[in-house]
mmCIF file of C-alpha atoms in Angstrom:
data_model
loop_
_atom_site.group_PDB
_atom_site.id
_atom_site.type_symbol
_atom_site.label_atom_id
_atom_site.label_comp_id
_atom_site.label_asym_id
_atom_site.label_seq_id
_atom_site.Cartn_x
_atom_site.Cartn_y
_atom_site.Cartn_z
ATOM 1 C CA UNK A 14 10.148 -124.191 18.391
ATOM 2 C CA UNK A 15 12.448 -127.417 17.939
ATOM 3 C CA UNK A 16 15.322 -126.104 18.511
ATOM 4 C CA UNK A 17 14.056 -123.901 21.513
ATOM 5 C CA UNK A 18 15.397 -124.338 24.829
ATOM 6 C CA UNK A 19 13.248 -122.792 28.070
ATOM 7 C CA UNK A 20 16.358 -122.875 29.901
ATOM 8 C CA UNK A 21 14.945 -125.911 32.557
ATOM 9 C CA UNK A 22 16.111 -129.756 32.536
ATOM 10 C CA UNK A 23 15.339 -131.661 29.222
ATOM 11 C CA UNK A 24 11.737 -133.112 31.331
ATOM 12 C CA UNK A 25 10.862 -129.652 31.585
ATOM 13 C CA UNK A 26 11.846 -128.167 28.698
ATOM 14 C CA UNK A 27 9.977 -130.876 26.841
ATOM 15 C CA UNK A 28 6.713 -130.417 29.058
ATOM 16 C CA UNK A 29 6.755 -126.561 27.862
ATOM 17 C CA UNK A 30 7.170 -127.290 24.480
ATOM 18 C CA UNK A 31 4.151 -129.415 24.571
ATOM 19 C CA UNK A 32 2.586 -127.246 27.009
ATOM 20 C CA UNK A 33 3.150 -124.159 24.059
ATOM 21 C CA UNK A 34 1.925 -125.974 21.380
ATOM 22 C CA UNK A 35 -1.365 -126.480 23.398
ATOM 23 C CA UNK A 36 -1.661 -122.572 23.599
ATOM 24 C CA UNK A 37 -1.470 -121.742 19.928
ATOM 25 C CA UNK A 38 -3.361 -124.877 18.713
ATOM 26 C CA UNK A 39 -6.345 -122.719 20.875
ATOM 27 C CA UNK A 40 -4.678 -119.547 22.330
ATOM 28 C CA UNK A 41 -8.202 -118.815 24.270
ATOM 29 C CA UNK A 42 -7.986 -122.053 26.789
ATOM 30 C CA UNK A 43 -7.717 -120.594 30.206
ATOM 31 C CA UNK A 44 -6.432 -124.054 31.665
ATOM 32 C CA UNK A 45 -4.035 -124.244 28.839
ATOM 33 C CA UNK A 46 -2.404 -120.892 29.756
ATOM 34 C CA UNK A 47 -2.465 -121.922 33.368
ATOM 35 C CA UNK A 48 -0.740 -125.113 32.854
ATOM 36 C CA UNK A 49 1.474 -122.869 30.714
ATOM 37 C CA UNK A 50 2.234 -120.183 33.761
ATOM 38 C CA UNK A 51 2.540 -123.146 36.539
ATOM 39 C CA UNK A 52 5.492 -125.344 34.295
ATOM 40 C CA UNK A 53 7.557 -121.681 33.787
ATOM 41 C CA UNK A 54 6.992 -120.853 37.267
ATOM 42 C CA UNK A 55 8.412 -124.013 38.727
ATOM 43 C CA UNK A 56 11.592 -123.861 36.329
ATOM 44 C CA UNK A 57 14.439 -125.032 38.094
ATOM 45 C CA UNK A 58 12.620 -125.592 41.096
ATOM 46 C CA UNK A 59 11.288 -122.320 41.603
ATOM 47 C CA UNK A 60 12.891 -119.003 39.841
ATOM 48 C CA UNK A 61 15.037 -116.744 42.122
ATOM 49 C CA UNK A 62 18.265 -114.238 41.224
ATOM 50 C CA UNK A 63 20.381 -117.516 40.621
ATOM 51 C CA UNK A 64 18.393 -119.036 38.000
ATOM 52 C CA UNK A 65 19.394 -119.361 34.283
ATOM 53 C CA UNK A 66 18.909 -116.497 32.093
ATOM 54 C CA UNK A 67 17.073 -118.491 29.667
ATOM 55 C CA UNK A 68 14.595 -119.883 32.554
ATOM 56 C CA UNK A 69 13.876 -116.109 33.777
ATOM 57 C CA UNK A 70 13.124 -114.866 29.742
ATOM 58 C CA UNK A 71 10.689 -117.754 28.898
ATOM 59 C CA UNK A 72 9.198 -116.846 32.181
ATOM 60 C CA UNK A 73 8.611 -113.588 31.807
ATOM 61 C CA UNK A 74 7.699 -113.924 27.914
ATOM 62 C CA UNK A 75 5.226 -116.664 29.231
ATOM 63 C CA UNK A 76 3.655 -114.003 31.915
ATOM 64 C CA UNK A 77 3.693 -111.153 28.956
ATOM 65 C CA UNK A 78 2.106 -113.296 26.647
ATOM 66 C CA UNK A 79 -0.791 -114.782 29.178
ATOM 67 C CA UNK A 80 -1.599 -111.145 30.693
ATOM 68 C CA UNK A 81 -1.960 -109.836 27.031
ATOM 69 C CA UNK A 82 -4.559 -112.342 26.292
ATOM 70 C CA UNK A 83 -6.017 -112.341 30.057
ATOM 71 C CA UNK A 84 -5.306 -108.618 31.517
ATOM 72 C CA UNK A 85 -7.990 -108.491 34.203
ATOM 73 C CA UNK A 86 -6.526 -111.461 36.130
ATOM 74 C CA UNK A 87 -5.658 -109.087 38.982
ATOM 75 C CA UNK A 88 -4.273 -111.822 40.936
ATOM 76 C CA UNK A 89 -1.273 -112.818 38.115
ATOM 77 C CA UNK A 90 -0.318 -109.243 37.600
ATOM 78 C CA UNK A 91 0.479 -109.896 41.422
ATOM 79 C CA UNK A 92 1.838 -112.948 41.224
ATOM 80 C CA UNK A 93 4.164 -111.987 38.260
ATOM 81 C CA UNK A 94 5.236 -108.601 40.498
ATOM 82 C CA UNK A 95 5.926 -110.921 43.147
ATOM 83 C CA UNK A 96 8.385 -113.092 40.880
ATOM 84 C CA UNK A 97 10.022 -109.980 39.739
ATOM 85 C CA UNK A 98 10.680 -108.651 43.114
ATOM 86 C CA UNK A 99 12.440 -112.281 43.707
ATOM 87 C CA UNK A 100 14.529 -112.323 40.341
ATOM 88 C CA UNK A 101 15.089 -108.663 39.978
ATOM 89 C CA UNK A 102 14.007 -106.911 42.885
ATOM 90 C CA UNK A 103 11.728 -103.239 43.950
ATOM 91 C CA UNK A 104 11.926 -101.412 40.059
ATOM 92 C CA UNK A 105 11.306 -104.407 38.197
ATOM 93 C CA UNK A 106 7.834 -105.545 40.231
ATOM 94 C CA UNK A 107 6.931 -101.828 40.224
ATOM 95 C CA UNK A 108 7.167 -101.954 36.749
ATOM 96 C CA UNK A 109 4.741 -105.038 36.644
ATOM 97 C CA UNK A 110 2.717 -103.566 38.898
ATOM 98 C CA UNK A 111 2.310 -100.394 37.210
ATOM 99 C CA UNK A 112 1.309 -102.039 33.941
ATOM 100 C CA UNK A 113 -1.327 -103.981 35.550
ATOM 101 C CA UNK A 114 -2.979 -101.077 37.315
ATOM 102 C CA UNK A 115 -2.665 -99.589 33.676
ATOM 103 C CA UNK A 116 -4.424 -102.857 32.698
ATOM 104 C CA UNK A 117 -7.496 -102.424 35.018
ATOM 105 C CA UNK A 118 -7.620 -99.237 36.781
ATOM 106 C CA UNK A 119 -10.489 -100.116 38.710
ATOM 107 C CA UNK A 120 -9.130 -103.312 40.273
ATOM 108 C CA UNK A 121 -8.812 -102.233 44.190
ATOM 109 C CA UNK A 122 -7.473 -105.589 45.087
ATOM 110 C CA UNK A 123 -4.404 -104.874 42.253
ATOM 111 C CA UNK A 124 -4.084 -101.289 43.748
ATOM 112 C CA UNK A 125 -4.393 -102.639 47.001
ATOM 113 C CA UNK A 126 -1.547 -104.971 46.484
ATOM 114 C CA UNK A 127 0.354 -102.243 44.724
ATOM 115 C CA UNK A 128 0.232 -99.782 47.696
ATOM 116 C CA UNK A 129 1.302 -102.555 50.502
ATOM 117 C CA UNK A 130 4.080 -102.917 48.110
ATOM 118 C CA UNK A 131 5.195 -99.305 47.717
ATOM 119 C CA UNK A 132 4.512 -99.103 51.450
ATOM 120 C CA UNK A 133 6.940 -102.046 52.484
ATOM 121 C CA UNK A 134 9.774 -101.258 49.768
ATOM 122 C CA UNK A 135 9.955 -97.318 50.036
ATOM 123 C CA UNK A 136 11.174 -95.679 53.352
ATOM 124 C CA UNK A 137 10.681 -92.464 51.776
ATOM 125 C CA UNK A 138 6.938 -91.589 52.610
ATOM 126 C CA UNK A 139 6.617 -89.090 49.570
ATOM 127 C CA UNK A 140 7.836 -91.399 46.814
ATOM 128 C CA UNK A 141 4.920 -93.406 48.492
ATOM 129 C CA UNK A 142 2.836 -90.316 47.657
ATOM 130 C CA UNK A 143 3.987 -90.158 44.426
#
């Protein structure tokens, strides 16, 4: 992981690093994986369409990696949708969303979330159906 660059400034860059090594030296440490999520998120000053390629992957491998180890966290399959929709836009947080309601099909609050979404980025009411 040397040689591995996240994609931020050197400061941050190093602070994942560190922040990475703290997750596999004891993968099941909540507040390790949600120091983790916090450092990617705030790459660059905040992700958007403009950021570095390399910021958006260790991002999203970062959210892939924490939801496989913590899948009913409801409220980061949101939060990861919601980056999505910012970097990528409607298909690419539908996709999140879909594989957290796939997650946890009983979460209301995730399907909740999911339907405001579908309801606010469709202007088709039977793809909202659908």
């Amino acid at each position: 992981m040397a040689d591995y660059s996240f994609g931020g400034s050197d400061e941050e860059n190093a602070e994942l690093k560190k922040l990475n090594i703290e997750v596999a030296e004891d993968p099941d440490s909540f507040e390790n994986w949600e120091k983790l999520v916090r450092a990617a998120e705030s790459l660059e000053g905040g992700l958007n369409r403009n950021s570095n390629p390399q910021s958006i992957a260790a991002t999203r491998d970062i959210y892939d990696r924490f939801l496989a180890k913590f899948p009913l966290l409801f409220g980061y399959w949101k939060k990861y949708a919601d980056l999505e929709f910012s970097i990528a836009g409607t298909e690419a947080a539908e996709l999140v969303y879909e594989r957290g309601v796939a997650s946890i099909t009983n979460s209301v609050d995730l399907w909740t979330n999911y339907c405001a979404f579908k309801v606010e980025t469709s202007h088709d009411s039977e793809v909202i159906r659908e």
